[in-house]
Amino acid sequence: MTDKPFHSGFVSIIGRPNVGKSTLLNSIMGEKIVITSDKPQTTRNRIKGIHNVPGAQIVFIDTPGIHRAKSILNKYMVEEALASIREVDVVLFLVEADAAAGSQESMILEILSEVTIPVLLVINKIDLVPKELLLKALEQYARLYPFREIIPVSALTGDGIERVVEAVCNYLPEGPLYFPDEILTDLPERFIVAEMIREKVFRLTHDEVPYSVAVEVESFKERPDGSLISISAVINVERDSQKGIVIGRKGEMLKKIGMQARREIEHLLDTKVFLELFVRVRKDWSENPRMLKELGYE
């Protein structure tokens, strides 16, 4: 009797901004590896989550929201998402149950019309709509594209998540174990730490600040006995007024950002953390190709 073949592959999670792609990935992983917020375009890079099940390994890729980009940074983000489609074995197209297909969904469906790999539709936020609206969404999308499967979920509550994983496994090719079983992501710890700090800026500051923020971890030093990690990070903004908002009156906002970020970082690293934050103005960095490259957007 021969062993069953092992299956593995890469799966891209795509959709317009703010549909819950990062929340979906975190829910699948059972661990927070991607930052989230209620503001669109939170994710700026392709981020891998490595999920192991008996007989298979799935490498999920969370992507920036696909939209009609104008700024250099936003064009970079959209290209990151589109590039992921060309490099994977399965695509999960995530939409919202409480919103009809609009121009952004039509644009994505036009892109998907050119791919030959399996595309699964995942309808998110089913906890927010009555059954009749969900059925309407199912019917509408079934008419628009020949999806291999359509799966209703709530990324927030976890409803339907196991079905997504099972469905993906059905379309994975035979392949190797790309990553060791214990690895959840291929992202370096410094990157995740920077993202956790950026998330707190997103959640705590005014609307005009988050999209002008990039975080750099400049120092990451661990004591030999592992009892403490000292981290120094810079929050880059584009204008002096934004620097004032991030620092806050008597430094209160920066202190709040640091406290909330430190708690999550300590959970991630499973040790005590000393976190030191600075704020620096890098004028119009999101429109400067050289600065974008320096900040990791290539």
PDB file of C-alpha atoms in Angstrom:
ATOM      1  CA  MET A   1       0.000   0.000   0.000  1.00  0.00           C
ATOM      2  CA  THR A   2       1.519   3.349  -1.072  1.00  0.00           C
ATOM      3  CA  ASP A   3       1.355   6.589   0.834  1.00  0.00           C
ATOM      4  CA  LYS A   4      -1.059   9.221  -0.388  1.00  0.00           C
ATOM      5  CA  PRO A   5       0.671  11.969  -2.399  1.00  0.00           C
ATOM      6  CA  PHE A   6       1.416  15.237  -0.619  1.00  0.00           C
ATOM      7  CA  HIS A   7      -0.182  18.389  -2.026  1.00  0.00           C
ATOM      8  CA  SER A   8       1.103  21.932  -1.719  1.00  0.00           C
ATOM      9  CA  GLY A   9       0.793  25.268  -3.432  1.00  0.00           C
ATOM     10  CA  PHE A  10       0.371  29.000  -3.317  1.00  0.00           C
ATOM     11  CA  VAL A  11      -2.981  30.758  -2.960  1.00  0.00           C
ATOM     12  CA  SER A  12      -3.520  34.471  -3.542  1.00  0.00           C
ATOM     13  CA  ILE A  13      -6.247  36.321  -1.641  1.00  0.00           C
ATOM     14  CA  ILE A  14      -7.385  39.248  -3.789  1.00  0.00           C
ATOM     15  CA  GLY A  15     -10.181  41.817  -3.735  1.00  0.00           C
ATOM     16  CA  ARG A  16     -10.809  45.519  -3.565  1.00  0.00           C
ATOM     17  CA  PRO A  17      -9.578  47.471  -0.531  1.00  0.00           C
ATOM     18  CA  ASN A  18     -11.155  46.861   2.873  1.00  0.00           C
ATOM     19  CA  VAL A  19     -13.105  43.664   2.132  1.00  0.00           C
ATOM     20  CA  GLY A  20     -11.391  41.704   4.923  1.00  0.00           C
ATOM     21  CA  LYS A  21      -8.484  39.929   3.189  1.00  0.00           C
ATOM     22  CA  SER A  22      -6.123  40.317   6.134  1.00  0.00           C
ATOM     23  CA  THR A  23      -8.820  39.303   8.620  1.00  0.00           C
ATOM     24  CA  LEU A  24      -9.512  36.212   6.506  1.00  0.00           C
ATOM     25  CA  LEU A  25      -5.844  35.207   6.510  1.00  0.00           C
ATOM     26  CA  ASN A  26      -5.521  35.744  10.270  1.00  0.00           C
ATOM     27  CA  SER A  27      -8.657  33.654  10.801  1.00  0.00           C
ATOM     28  CA  ILE A  28      -7.311  30.808   8.667  1.00  0.00           C
ATOM     29  CA  MET A  29      -3.976  30.917  10.469  1.00  0.00           C
ATOM     30  CA  GLY A  30      -5.519  31.101  13.933  1.00  0.00           C
ATOM     31  CA  GLU A  31      -2.842  33.708  14.683  1.00  0.00           C
ATOM     32  CA  LYS A  32      -2.440  37.381  13.891  1.00  0.00           C
ATOM     33  CA  ILE A  33       0.319  37.705  11.306  1.00  0.00           C
ATOM     34  CA  VAL A  34      -1.189  40.544   9.252  1.00  0.00           C
ATOM     35  CA  ILE A  35      -2.265  43.955  10.496  1.00  0.00           C
ATOM     36  CA  THR A  36      -5.874  45.044  10.084  1.00  0.00           C
ATOM     37  CA  SER A  37      -7.880  48.237  10.384  1.00  0.00           C
ATOM     38  CA  ASP A  38     -11.189  49.663   9.234  1.00  0.00           C
ATOM     39  CA  LYS A  39      -9.332  51.888   6.766  1.00  0.00           C
ATOM     40  CA  PRO A  40      -8.775  50.694   3.184  1.00  0.00           C
ATOM     41  CA  GLN A  41      -5.331  49.895   1.779  1.00  0.00           C
ATOM     42  CA  THR A  42      -3.860  48.849   5.125  1.00  0.00           C
ATOM     43  CA  THR A  43      -1.837  46.041   3.527  1.00  0.00           C
ATOM     44  CA  ARG A  44       0.988  47.335   1.322  1.00  0.00           C
ATOM     45  CA  ASN A  45       3.034  44.200   0.622  1.00  0.00           C
ATOM     46  CA  ARG A  46       2.347  40.611  -0.331  1.00  0.00           C
ATOM     47  CA  ILE A  47       2.391  38.696   2.946  1.00  0.00           C
ATOM     48  CA  LYS A  48       2.594  34.917   3.202  1.00  0.00           C
ATOM     49  CA  GLY A  49       0.809  32.784   5.771  1.00  0.00           C
ATOM     50  CA  ILE A  50       1.828  29.121   5.838  1.00  0.00           C
ATOM     51  CA  HIS A  51      -0.999  26.780   6.814  1.00  0.00           C
ATOM     52  CA  ASN A  52      -0.450  23.051   7.295  1.00  0.00           C
ATOM     53  CA  VAL A  53      -3.173  20.397   7.245  1.00  0.00           C
ATOM     54  CA  PRO A  54      -2.839  16.607   7.048  1.00  0.00           C
ATOM     55  CA  GLY A  55      -1.415  15.792   3.626  1.00  0.00           C
ATOM     56  CA  ALA A  56      -1.060  19.377   2.424  1.00  0.00           C
ATOM     57  CA  GLN A  57       0.658  22.715   2.899  1.00  0.00           C
ATOM     58  CA  ILE A  58      -1.068  25.910   1.742  1.00  0.00           C
ATOM     59  CA  VAL A  59       0.917  29.114   1.347  1.00  0.00           C
ATOM     60  CA  PHE A  60      -1.662  31.905   1.456  1.00  0.00           C
ATOM     61  CA  ILE A  61      -0.664  35.318   0.119  1.00  0.00           C
ATOM     62  CA  ASP A  62      -2.464  38.379   1.467  1.00  0.00           C
ATOM     63  CA  THR A  63      -2.334  41.212  -1.056  1.00  0.00           C
ATOM     64  CA  PRO A  64      -3.025  44.946  -1.155  1.00  0.00           C
ATOM     65  CA  GLY A  65      -6.494  45.913  -2.349  1.00  0.00           C
ATOM     66  CA  ILE A  66      -6.865  46.207  -6.110  1.00  0.00           C
ATOM     67  CA  HIS A  67      -8.096  49.655  -7.121  1.00  0.00           C
ATOM     68  CA  ARG A  68      -7.540  52.356  -9.735  1.00  0.00           C
ATOM     69  CA  ALA A  69      -4.307  53.727  -8.310  1.00  0.00           C
ATOM     70  CA  LYS A  70      -2.980  57.237  -8.850  1.00  0.00           C
ATOM     71  CA  SER A  71      -0.065  57.764  -6.458  1.00  0.00           C
ATOM     72  CA  ILE A  72       3.273  55.978  -6.895  1.00  0.00           C
ATOM     73  CA  LEU A  73       2.772  54.096  -3.618  1.00  0.00           C
ATOM     74  CA  ASN A  74      -0.733  52.946  -4.570  1.00  0.00           C
ATOM     75  CA  LYS A  75       0.439  51.844  -8.022  1.00  0.00           C
ATOM     76  CA  TYR A  76       3.137  49.786  -6.304  1.00  0.00           C
ATOM     77  CA  MET A  77       0.498  48.192  -4.051  1.00  0.00           C
ATOM     78  CA  VAL A  78      -1.777  47.259  -6.957  1.00  0.00           C
ATOM     79  CA  GLU A  79       1.141  45.798  -8.909  1.00  0.00           C
ATOM     80  CA  GLU A  80       1.990  43.659  -5.861  1.00  0.00           C
ATOM     81  CA  ALA A  81      -1.537  42.219  -5.916  1.00  0.00           C
ATOM     82  CA  LEU A  82      -1.593  41.637  -9.669  1.00  0.00           C
ATOM     83  CA  ALA A  83       1.845  40.009  -9.622  1.00  0.00           C
ATOM     84  CA  SER A  84       0.605  37.497  -7.049  1.00  0.00           C
ATOM     85  CA  ILE A  85      -2.075  36.231  -9.457  1.00  0.00           C
ATOM     86  CA  ARG A  86       0.598  35.299 -11.985  1.00  0.00           C
ATOM     87  CA  GLU A  87       2.557  33.227  -9.474  1.00  0.00           C
ATOM     88  CA  VAL A  88       0.008  31.048  -7.664  1.00  0.00           C
ATOM     89  CA  ASP A  89      -1.936  27.808  -8.042  1.00  0.00           C
ATOM     90  CA  VAL A  90      -5.321  29.040  -6.780  1.00  0.00           C
ATOM     91  CA  VAL A  91      -6.971  32.453  -6.411  1.00  0.00           C
ATOM     92  CA  LEU A  92      -9.442  33.396  -3.686  1.00  0.00           C
ATOM     93  CA  PHE A  93     -11.490  36.403  -4.812  1.00  0.00           C
ATOM     94  CA  LEU A  94     -12.935  38.003  -1.684  1.00  0.00           C
ATOM     95  CA  VAL A  95     -16.071  40.172  -1.845  1.00  0.00           C
ATOM     96  CA  GLU A  96     -18.561  41.505   0.681  1.00  0.00           C
ATOM     97  CA  ALA A  97     -21.998  39.985   1.169  1.00  0.00           C
ATOM     98  CA  ASP A  98     -23.511  43.379   1.958  1.00  0.00           C
ATOM     99  CA  ALA A  99     -22.299  45.158  -1.199  1.00  0.00           C
ATOM    100  CA  ALA A 100     -23.273  44.641  -4.830  1.00  0.00           C
ATOM    101  CA  ALA A 101     -20.548  44.132  -7.422  1.00  0.00           C
ATOM    102  CA  GLY A 102     -19.243  47.536  -8.476  1.00  0.00           C
ATOM    103  CA  SER A 103     -16.654  48.930 -10.855  1.00  0.00           C
ATOM    104  CA  GLN A 104     -13.726  47.636  -8.818  1.00  0.00           C
ATOM    105  CA  GLU A 105     -15.105  44.091  -8.782  1.00  0.00           C
ATOM    106  CA  SER A 106     -15.742  44.346 -12.533  1.00  0.00           C
ATOM    107  CA  MET A 107     -12.132  45.403 -13.073  1.00  0.00           C
ATOM    108  CA  ILE A 108     -10.881  42.426 -11.046  1.00  0.00           C
ATOM    109  CA  LEU A 109     -13.178  40.007 -12.886  1.00  0.00           C
ATOM    110  CA  GLU A 110     -11.813  41.308 -16.182  1.00  0.00           C
ATOM    111  CA  ILE A 111      -8.292  40.525 -14.964  1.00  0.00           C
ATOM    112  CA  LEU A 112      -9.392  37.063 -13.801  1.00  0.00           C
ATOM    113  CA  SER A 113     -10.926  36.321 -17.209  1.00  0.00           C
ATOM    114  CA  GLU A 114      -7.363  35.900 -18.506  1.00  0.00           C
ATOM    115  CA  VAL A 115      -6.205  33.330 -15.925  1.00  0.00           C
ATOM    116  CA  THR A 116      -6.459  29.574 -16.290  1.00  0.00           C
ATOM    117  CA  ILE A 117      -5.930  28.558 -12.655  1.00  0.00           C
ATOM    118  CA  PRO A 118      -8.901  27.792 -10.357  1.00  0.00           C
ATOM    119  CA  VAL A 119     -10.648  30.861  -8.962  1.00  0.00           C
ATOM    120  CA  LEU A 120     -12.823  30.473  -5.858  1.00  0.00           C
ATOM    121  CA  LEU A 121     -15.205  33.194  -4.766  1.00  0.00           C
ATOM    122  CA  VAL A 122     -15.315  33.868  -1.028  1.00  0.00           C
ATOM    123  CA  ILE A 123     -18.256  36.020   0.067  1.00  0.00           C
ATOM    124  CA  ASN A 124     -17.292  37.655   3.363  1.00  0.00           C
ATOM    125  CA  LYS A 125     -19.238  39.333   6.178  1.00  0.00           C
ATOM    126  CA  ILE A 126     -22.216  36.991   6.028  1.00  0.00           C
ATOM    127  CA  ASP A 127     -22.787  37.801   9.708  1.00  0.00           C
ATOM    128  CA  LEU A 128     -23.907  41.290   8.634  1.00  0.00           C
ATOM    129  CA  VAL A 129     -26.638  40.429   6.112  1.00  0.00           C
ATOM    130  CA  PRO A 130     -29.990  38.589   6.100  1.00  0.00           C
ATOM    131  CA  LYS A 131     -30.186  35.350   4.125  1.00  0.00           C
ATOM    132  CA  GLU A 132     -32.066  36.877   1.190  1.00  0.00           C
ATOM    133  CA  LEU A 133     -29.297  39.413   0.535  1.00  0.00           C
ATOM    134  CA  LEU A 134     -26.667  36.682   0.703  1.00  0.00           C
ATOM    135  CA  LEU A 135     -28.607  34.601  -1.834  1.00  0.00           C
ATOM    136  CA  LYS A 136     -28.834  37.658  -4.086  1.00  0.00           C
ATOM    137  CA  ALA A 137     -25.057  38.094  -3.931  1.00  0.00           C
ATOM    138  CA  LEU A 138     -24.514  34.405  -4.686  1.00  0.00           C
ATOM    139  CA  GLU A 139     -26.734  34.601  -7.748  1.00  0.00           C
ATOM    140  CA  GLN A 140     -25.174  37.819  -9.021  1.00  0.00           C
ATOM    141  CA  TYR A 141     -21.580  36.591  -8.854  1.00  0.00           C
ATOM    142  CA  ALA A 142     -22.469  33.173 -10.284  1.00  0.00           C
ATOM    143  CA  ARG A 143     -23.706  34.993 -13.394  1.00  0.00           C
ATOM    144  CA  LEU A 144     -20.582  37.151 -13.687  1.00  0.00           C
ATOM    145  CA  TYR A 145     -17.842  34.492 -13.675  1.00  0.00           C
ATOM    146  CA  PRO A 146     -17.451  30.679 -13.782  1.00  0.00           C
ATOM    147  CA  PHE A 147     -16.058  30.290 -10.272  1.00  0.00           C
ATOM    148  CA  ARG A 148     -15.013  26.759  -9.347  1.00  0.00           C
ATOM    149  CA  GLU A 149     -16.711  27.233  -5.979  1.00  0.00           C
ATOM    150  CA  ILE A 150     -18.552  29.974  -4.097  1.00  0.00           C
ATOM    151  CA  ILE A 151     -18.067  29.936  -0.329  1.00  0.00           C
ATOM    152  CA  PRO A 152     -19.885  32.242   2.133  1.00  0.00           C
ATOM    153  CA  VAL A 153     -17.829  33.103   5.235  1.00  0.00           C
ATOM    154  CA  SER A 154     -17.441  35.464   8.131  1.00  0.00           C
ATOM    155  CA  ALA A 155     -13.729  36.113   8.517  1.00  0.00           C
ATOM    156  CA  LEU A 156     -14.494  37.884  11.780  1.00  0.00           C
ATOM    157  CA  THR A 157     -16.389  35.037  13.468  1.00  0.00           C
ATOM    158  CA  GLY A 158     -14.664  32.153  11.688  1.00  0.00           C
ATOM    159  CA  ASP A 159     -17.862  30.820  10.112  1.00  0.00           C
ATOM    160  CA  GLY A 160     -17.024  28.973   6.879  1.00  0.00           C
ATOM    161  CA  ILE A 161     -13.248  29.167   7.282  1.00  0.00           C
ATOM    162  CA  GLU A 162     -12.732  25.394   7.457  1.00  0.00           C
ATOM    163  CA  ARG A 163     -14.688  25.026   4.225  1.00  0.00           C
ATOM    164  CA  VAL A 164     -12.361  27.504   2.502  1.00  0.00           C
ATOM    165  CA  VAL A 165      -9.318  25.456   3.532  1.00  0.00           C
ATOM    166  CA  GLU A 166     -10.939  22.197   2.422  1.00  0.00           C
ATOM    167  CA  ALA A 167     -11.907  23.697  -0.943  1.00  0.00           C
ATOM    168  CA  VAL A 168      -8.410  25.047  -1.566  1.00  0.00           C
ATOM    169  CA  CYS A 169      -6.879  21.644  -0.826  1.00  0.00           C
ATOM    170  CA  ASN A 170      -9.015  20.123  -3.598  1.00  0.00           C
ATOM    171  CA  TYR A 171      -7.219  22.263  -6.193  1.00  0.00           C
ATOM    172  CA  LEU A 172      -3.626  22.060  -4.978  1.00  0.00           C
ATOM    173  CA  PRO A 173      -1.146  20.166  -7.159  1.00  0.00           C
ATOM    174  CA  GLU A 174       1.128  17.480  -5.803  1.00  0.00           C
ATOM    175  CA  GLY A 175       4.202  19.162  -4.399  1.00  0.00           C
ATOM    176  CA  PRO A 176       6.840  19.387  -1.683  1.00  0.00           C
ATOM    177  CA  LEU A 177       6.761  20.777   1.827  1.00  0.00           C
ATOM    178  CA  TYR A 178       7.940  24.305   1.009  1.00  0.00           C
ATOM    179  CA  PHE A 179       8.358  25.384   4.633  1.00  0.00           C
ATOM    180  CA  PRO A 180       8.954  23.526   7.929  1.00  0.00           C
ATOM    181  CA  ASP A 181       5.762  22.604   9.802  1.00  0.00           C
ATOM    182  CA  GLU A 182       6.360  25.085  12.627  1.00  0.00           C
ATOM    183  CA  ILE A 183       6.737  28.147  10.356  1.00  0.00           C
ATOM    184  CA  LEU A 184       3.662  30.425  10.163  1.00  0.00           C
ATOM    185  CA  THR A 185       5.112  33.071   7.841  1.00  0.00           C
ATOM    186  CA  ASP A 186       8.289  33.778   5.903  1.00  0.00           C
ATOM    187  CA  LEU A 187       8.282  37.386   7.080  1.00  0.00           C
ATOM    188  CA  PRO A 188      11.190  38.481   9.288  1.00  0.00           C
ATOM    189  CA  GLU A 189      10.303  39.515  12.839  1.00  0.00           C
ATOM    190  CA  ARG A 190      11.477  43.085  12.173  1.00  0.00           C
ATOM    191  CA  PHE A 191       8.923  43.433   9.359  1.00  0.00           C
ATOM    192  CA  ILE A 192       6.049  42.176  11.512  1.00  0.00           C
ATOM    193  CA  VAL A 193       7.087  44.495  14.366  1.00  0.00           C
ATOM    194  CA  ALA A 194       7.111  47.485  11.991  1.00  0.00           C
ATOM    195  CA  GLU A 195       3.667  46.500  10.705  1.00  0.00           C
ATOM    196  CA  MET A 196       2.265  46.212  14.230  1.00  0.00           C
ATOM    197  CA  ILE A 197       3.450  49.740  15.000  1.00  0.00           C
ATOM    198  CA  ARG A 198       1.967  51.019  11.730  1.00  0.00           C
ATOM    199  CA  GLU A 199      -1.353  49.356  12.579  1.00  0.00           C
ATOM    200  CA  LYS A 200      -1.562  51.305  15.843  1.00  0.00           C
ATOM    201  CA  VAL A 201      -0.953  54.547  13.946  1.00  0.00           C
ATOM    202  CA  PHE A 202      -3.783  53.560  11.574  1.00  0.00           C
ATOM    203  CA  ARG A 203      -6.154  52.843  14.424  1.00  0.00           C
ATOM    204  CA  LEU A 204      -5.359  55.784  16.678  1.00  0.00           C
ATOM    205  CA  THR A 205      -4.737  58.798  14.427  1.00  0.00           C
ATOM    206  CA  HIS A 206      -6.812  60.950  12.117  1.00  0.00           C
ATOM    207  CA  ASP A 207      -7.749  59.926   8.589  1.00  0.00           C
ATOM    208  CA  GLU A 208      -5.108  62.120   6.957  1.00  0.00           C
ATOM    209  CA  VAL A 209      -2.173  60.511   8.763  1.00  0.00           C
ATOM    210  CA  PRO A 210      -2.211  56.703   8.171  1.00  0.00           C
ATOM    211  CA  TYR A 211      -1.614  56.763   4.417  1.00  0.00           C
ATOM    212  CA  SER A 212       1.462  58.954   4.926  1.00  0.00           C
ATOM    213  CA  VAL A 213       3.083  56.631   7.469  1.00  0.00           C
ATOM    214  CA  ALA A 214       5.917  54.152   6.984  1.00  0.00           C
ATOM    215  CA  VAL A 215       7.691  52.476   9.904  1.00  0.00           C
ATOM    216  CA  GLU A 216      11.360  51.464   9.995  1.00  0.00           C
ATOM    217  CA  VAL A 217      12.825  49.262  12.730  1.00  0.00           C
ATOM    218  CA  GLU A 218      16.326  50.651  13.184  1.00  0.00           C
ATOM    219  CA  SER A 219      17.502  48.528  16.103  1.00  0.00           C
ATOM    220  CA  PHE A 220      16.481  45.045  17.325  1.00  0.00           C
ATOM    221  CA  LYS A 221      18.673  43.736  20.138  1.00  0.00           C
ATOM    222  CA  GLU A 222      18.001  40.675  22.285  1.00  0.00           C
ATOM    223  CA  ARG A 223      19.654  40.000  25.639  1.00  0.00           C
ATOM    224  CA  PRO A 224      21.792  36.836  25.651  1.00  0.00           C
ATOM    225  CA  ASP A 225      19.404  35.171  28.118  1.00  0.00           C
ATOM    226  CA  GLY A 226      16.361  36.083  25.967  1.00  0.00           C
ATOM    227  CA  SER A 227      14.681  37.952  28.835  1.00  0.00           C
ATOM    228  CA  LEU A 228      14.299  41.250  26.952  1.00  0.00           C
ATOM    229  CA  ILE A 229      14.337  42.593  23.403  1.00  0.00           C
ATOM    230  CA  SER A 230      15.096  46.288  22.898  1.00  0.00           C
ATOM    231  CA  ILE A 231      13.541  47.748  19.746  1.00  0.00           C
ATOM    232  CA  SER A 232      14.027  51.207  18.301  1.00  0.00           C
ATOM    233  CA  ALA A 233      11.701  52.254  15.460  1.00  0.00           C
ATOM    234  CA  VAL A 234      11.042  55.378  13.421  1.00  0.00           C
ATOM    235  CA  ILE A 235       7.561  56.435  12.303  1.00  0.00           C
ATOM    236  CA  ASN A 236       8.025  58.331   9.037  1.00  0.00           C
ATOM    237  CA  VAL A 237       5.426  60.914   8.008  1.00  0.00           C
ATOM    238  CA  GLU A 238       5.286  63.403   5.135  1.00  0.00           C
ATOM    239  CA  ARG A 239       4.491  66.714   6.852  1.00  0.00           C
ATOM    240  CA  ASP A 240       5.229  68.551  10.094  1.00  0.00           C
ATOM    241  CA  SER A 241       1.499  68.686  10.867  1.00  0.00           C
ATOM    242  CA  GLN A 242       1.324  64.888  10.698  1.00  0.00           C
ATOM    243  CA  LYS A 243       4.311  64.616  13.021  1.00  0.00           C
ATOM    244  CA  GLY A 244       2.437  66.745  15.540  1.00  0.00           C
ATOM    245  CA  ILE A 245      -0.616  64.491  15.319  1.00  0.00           C
ATOM    246  CA  VAL A 246       1.406  61.283  15.780  1.00  0.00           C
ATOM    247  CA  ILE A 247       3.280  62.709  18.783  1.00  0.00           C
ATOM    248  CA  GLY A 248       0.175  64.300  20.269  1.00  0.00           C
ATOM    249  CA  ARG A 249      -0.199  66.765  23.114  1.00  0.00           C
ATOM    250  CA  LYS A 250       2.700  66.284  25.543  1.00  0.00           C
ATOM    251  CA  GLY A 251       3.602  63.091  23.665  1.00  0.00           C
ATOM    252  CA  GLU A 252       0.398  61.304  24.701  1.00  0.00           C
ATOM    253  CA  MET A 253      -0.469  59.888  21.245  1.00  0.00           C
ATOM    254  CA  LEU A 254       3.014  58.480  20.658  1.00  0.00           C
ATOM    255  CA  LYS A 255       2.935  56.959  24.136  1.00  0.00           C
ATOM    256  CA  LYS A 256      -0.422  55.306  23.398  1.00  0.00           C
ATOM    257  CA  ILE A 257       0.843  53.959  20.050  1.00  0.00           C
ATOM    258  CA  GLY A 258       3.907  52.540  21.798  1.00  0.00           C
ATOM    259  CA  MET A 259       1.985  50.916  24.643  1.00  0.00           C
ATOM    260  CA  GLN A 260      -0.511  49.172  22.359  1.00  0.00           C
ATOM    261  CA  ALA A 261       2.172  48.064  19.900  1.00  0.00           C
ATOM    262  CA  ARG A 262       4.451  46.776  22.668  1.00  0.00           C
ATOM    263  CA  ARG A 263       1.731  44.510  24.069  1.00  0.00           C
ATOM    264  CA  GLU A 264       1.209  42.839  20.681  1.00  0.00           C
ATOM    265  CA  ILE A 265       4.934  42.597  19.988  1.00  0.00           C
ATOM    266  CA  GLU A 266       5.499  40.907  23.356  1.00  0.00           C
ATOM    267  CA  HIS A 267       2.786  38.375  22.476  1.00  0.00           C
ATOM    268  CA  LEU A 268       4.427  37.773  19.087  1.00  0.00           C
ATOM    269  CA  LEU A 269       7.962  37.381  20.448  1.00  0.00           C
ATOM    270  CA  ASP A 270       6.927  35.725  23.723  1.00  0.00           C
ATOM    271  CA  THR A 271       9.254  37.894  25.811  1.00  0.00           C
ATOM    272  CA  LYS A 272       9.455  41.321  27.422  1.00  0.00           C
ATOM    273  CA  VAL A 273      10.029  44.200  25.024  1.00  0.00           C
ATOM    274  CA  PHE A 274      11.446  47.681  25.487  1.00  0.00           C
ATOM    275  CA  LEU A 275      10.066  49.754  22.605  1.00  0.00           C
ATOM    276  CA  GLU A 276      11.414  53.196  21.738  1.00  0.00           C
ATOM    277  CA  LEU A 277       9.604  55.224  19.054  1.00  0.00           C
ATOM    278  CA  PHE A 278      10.675  58.320  17.144  1.00  0.00           C
ATOM    279  CA  VAL A 279       8.817  60.382  14.533  1.00  0.00           C
ATOM    280  CA  ARG A 280      10.577  61.771  11.475  1.00  0.00           C
ATOM    281  CA  VAL A 281       9.350  63.922   8.574  1.00  0.00           C
ATOM    282  CA  ARG A 282      10.365  62.628   5.139  1.00  0.00           C
ATOM    283  CA  LYS A 283       8.608  65.085   2.874  1.00  0.00           C
ATOM    284  CA  ASP A 284       6.344  63.455   0.257  1.00  0.00           C
ATOM    285  CA  TRP A 285       8.044  60.073   0.626  1.00  0.00           C
ATOM    286  CA  SER A 286       5.081  58.227  -0.940  1.00  0.00           C
ATOM    287  CA  GLU A 287       5.710  60.026  -4.247  1.00  0.00           C
ATOM    288  CA  ASN A 288       9.498  59.696  -4.221  1.00  0.00           C
ATOM    289  CA  PRO A 289      10.821  56.502  -5.908  1.00  0.00           C
ATOM    290  CA  ARG A 290      14.138  56.653  -4.058  1.00  0.00           C
ATOM    291  CA  MET A 291      12.487  56.997  -0.642  1.00  0.00           C
ATOM    292  CA  LEU A 292       9.953  54.291  -1.495  1.00  0.00           C
ATOM    293  CA  LYS A 293      12.830  51.918  -2.218  1.00  0.00           C
ATOM    294  CA  GLU A 294      14.595  52.882   1.011  1.00  0.00           C
ATOM    295  CA  LEU A 295      11.398  52.133   2.940  1.00  0.00           C
ATOM    296  CA  GLY A 296      11.023  48.695   1.380  1.00  0.00           C
ATOM    297  CA  TYR A 297       8.556  49.392  -1.432  1.00  0.00           C
ATOM    298  CA  GLU A 298      10.360  48.164  -4.540  1.00  0.00           C
TER     299      GLU A 298
END
